Amino acid sequence: MLFRQKFQYKTLINLSPTLGDQLLTNSEMISGVTVLDQKLNHGVAISTMFNPDQHTFVELCKYPDGSGSMFRLAGPVASDGNRFQRIGSLLSHFIRRPLAHLKVILNKDLARHSLIFLIMQTLPYSLQMKWRKTL
């Protein structure tokens, strides 16, 4: 929003030239798994926490039946490579297993069949964001 105000609408032209530098994050990532032929959300919401190393914490999170709207924000995992290779890999997965992907897309209760892994790190981490005009 600030980029748009500064560069597109020219309403906040006096914003710092360092806008977008050193964006701090809380070093969290959400990953998940879905298995449509099994109920996975048994038990309490956060049931397990483990530390794969001294800086990383992983929590296993489960959501109750019928509360799967957050899962609609997810997407399949992309492979390594440049953006064209990753898009090609995703398209290849969809072409090779169209029914499996349709079952996930059309499933009305993904929370019942999914687990979320909340991965957090204590290491300092920052991003850099730049304004670019695109198509």
Tab-separated table of C-alpha atoms in Angstrom:
chain	number	residue	atom	x	y	z
A	1	MET	CA	0.000	0.000	0.000
A	2	LEU	CA	2.813	2.411	0.824
A	3	PHE	CA	4.585	1.594	-2.443
A	4	ARG	CA	1.405	2.305	-4.375
A	5	GLN	CA	0.917	5.615	-2.580
A	6	LYS	CA	4.515	6.671	-3.188
A	7	PHE	CA	5.129	5.473	-6.747
A	8	GLN	CA	1.774	5.015	-8.456
A	9	TYR	CA	-0.441	7.728	-6.955
A	10	LYS	CA	2.434	10.071	-5.988
A	11	THR	CA	0.637	11.061	-2.759
A	12	LEU	CA	3.438	10.171	-0.308
A	13	ILE	CA	6.496	11.254	-2.269
A	14	ASN	CA	8.431	12.187	0.889
A	15	LEU	CA	8.498	8.601	2.183
A	16	SER	CA	12.008	7.381	2.881
A	17	PRO	CA	13.993	6.052	-0.089
A	18	THR	CA	14.707	2.984	2.075
A	19	LEU	CA	11.025	1.937	1.908
A	20	GLY	CA	11.020	-1.845	1.572
A	21	ASP	CA	14.542	-2.430	2.907
A	22	GLN	CA	15.013	-4.710	5.912
A	23	LEU	CA	11.409	-5.901	6.231
A	24	LEU	CA	11.462	-7.946	9.406
A	25	THR	CA	9.484	-11.149	9.633
A	26	ASN	CA	8.614	-13.386	12.525
A	27	SER	CA	10.358	-16.274	10.718
A	28	GLU	CA	7.287	-18.495	10.489
A	29	MET	CA	6.144	-20.820	7.755
A	30	ILE	CA	3.015	-22.910	7.460
A	31	SER	CA	3.178	-26.228	5.680
A	32	GLY	CA	0.603	-28.958	5.527
A	33	VAL	CA	-0.374	-32.385	4.356
A	34	THR	CA	-3.735	-33.682	3.134
A	35	VAL	CA	-4.774	-37.341	2.970
A	36	LEU	CA	-8.351	-37.620	1.687
A	37	ASP	CA	-8.984	-41.237	2.681
A	38	GLN	CA	-8.178	-40.736	6.400
A	39	LYS	CA	-9.369	-38.528	9.248
A	40	LEU	CA	-6.273	-36.733	10.537
A	41	ASN	CA	-7.647	-34.118	12.942
A	42	HIS	CA	-8.142	-36.322	16.023
A	43	GLY	CA	-7.343	-34.841	19.430
A	44	VAL	CA	-6.363	-31.397	20.643
A	45	ALA	CA	-5.582	-28.484	18.312
A	46	ILE	CA	-1.827	-28.283	19.018
A	47	SER	CA	-0.739	-31.737	20.028
A	48	THR	CA	2.987	-31.974	19.383
A	49	MET	CA	5.948	-29.644	19.386
A	50	PHE	CA	9.490	-30.639	18.516
A	51	ASN	CA	12.818	-28.948	17.871
A	52	PRO	CA	14.739	-30.257	14.840
A	53	ASP	CA	17.621	-27.931	15.788
A	54	GLN	CA	18.437	-25.224	18.347
A	55	HIS	CA	16.748	-22.455	16.315
A	56	THR	CA	13.695	-24.256	14.896
A	57	PHE	CA	10.382	-25.189	16.517
A	58	VAL	CA	7.676	-27.188	14.762
A	59	GLU	CA	4.098	-27.463	16.042
A	60	LEU	CA	1.550	-29.929	14.722
A	61	CYS	CA	-1.793	-28.107	14.426
A	62	LYS	CA	-5.214	-29.585	13.737
A	63	TYR	CA	-8.473	-27.824	12.973
A	64	PRO	CA	-11.969	-29.138	13.765
A	65	ASP	CA	-14.217	-30.622	11.092
A	66	GLY	CA	-15.830	-27.961	8.926
A	67	SER	CA	-13.176	-25.292	9.507
A	68	GLY	CA	-11.077	-25.787	6.401
A	69	SER	CA	-11.311	-22.338	4.805
A	70	MET	CA	-7.635	-21.603	5.566
A	71	PHE	CA	-6.657	-24.626	3.496
A	72	ARG	CA	-8.056	-22.848	0.412
A	73	LEU	CA	-5.133	-20.426	0.637
A	74	ALA	CA	-2.633	-23.254	0.162
A	75	GLY	CA	-1.047	-24.437	-3.041
A	76	PRO	CA	1.030	-27.379	-4.157
A	77	VAL	CA	4.746	-27.455	-3.487
A	78	ALA	CA	6.879	-26.300	-6.407
A	79	SER	CA	10.174	-27.877	-7.354
A	80	ASP	CA	13.533	-26.150	-7.609
A	81	GLY	CA	14.459	-24.055	-10.605
A	82	ASN	CA	13.517	-20.751	-12.167
A	83	ARG	CA	9.900	-19.591	-12.355
A	84	PHE	CA	9.262	-21.277	-15.701
A	85	GLN	CA	10.637	-24.616	-14.499
A	86	ARG	CA	8.492	-24.435	-11.339
A	87	ILE	CA	5.351	-23.597	-13.324
A	88	GLY	CA	6.154	-26.452	-15.721
A	89	SER	CA	6.602	-28.838	-12.806
A	90	LEU	CA	3.267	-27.827	-11.263
A	91	LEU	CA	1.453	-28.213	-14.592
A	92	SER	CA	3.068	-31.609	-15.041
A	93	HIS	CA	1.757	-32.720	-11.616
A	94	PHE	CA	-1.764	-31.577	-12.511
A	95	ILE	CA	-1.640	-33.325	-15.881
A	96	ARG	CA	-0.306	-36.599	-14.442
A	97	ARG	CA	-2.782	-36.759	-11.519
A	98	PRO	CA	-5.828	-34.645	-12.390
A	99	LEU	CA	-8.314	-36.637	-10.282
A	100	ALA	CA	-6.198	-36.404	-7.139
A	101	HIS	CA	-5.950	-32.630	-7.504
A	102	LEU	CA	-9.664	-32.265	-8.253
A	103	LYS	CA	-10.538	-34.268	-5.137
A	104	VAL	CA	-8.547	-31.844	-2.997
A	105	ILE	CA	-9.946	-28.767	-4.753
A	106	LEU	CA	-13.563	-29.967	-4.483
A	107	ASN	CA	-13.307	-31.394	-0.947
A	108	LYS	CA	-15.653	-29.493	1.365
A	109	ASP	CA	-13.953	-30.549	4.616
A	110	LEU	CA	-10.200	-30.305	4.191
A	111	ALA	CA	-9.686	-29.725	7.929
A	112	ARG	CA	-10.887	-33.274	8.590
A	113	HIS	CA	-8.256	-34.733	6.281
A	114	SER	CA	-5.314	-32.368	6.854
A	115	LEU	CA	-2.575	-31.466	9.297
A	116	ILE	CA	-0.746	-28.150	9.518
A	117	PHE	CA	2.895	-27.797	10.508
A	118	LEU	CA	3.742	-24.393	11.967
A	119	ILE	CA	7.498	-23.925	11.613
A	120	MET	CA	9.102	-21.086	13.589
A	121	GLN	CA	12.710	-19.963	13.887
A	122	THR	CA	14.441	-17.677	16.350
A	123	LEU	CA	17.078	-16.539	13.842
A	124	PRO	CA	16.863	-12.901	12.679
A	125	TYR	CA	15.542	-12.680	9.146
A	126	SER	CA	14.570	-9.828	6.861
A	127	LEU	CA	13.347	-9.330	3.305
A	128	GLN	CA	13.748	-6.614	0.739
A	129	MET	CA	10.756	-5.442	-1.268
A	130	LYS	CA	10.942	-3.239	-4.366
A	131	TRP	CA	8.270	-1.510	-6.455
A	132	ARG	CA	8.162	-2.735	-10.059
A	133	LYS	CA	5.599	-2.144	-12.728
A	134	THR	CA	4.421	-5.445	-14.169
A	135	LEU	CA	1.842	-6.556	-16.667
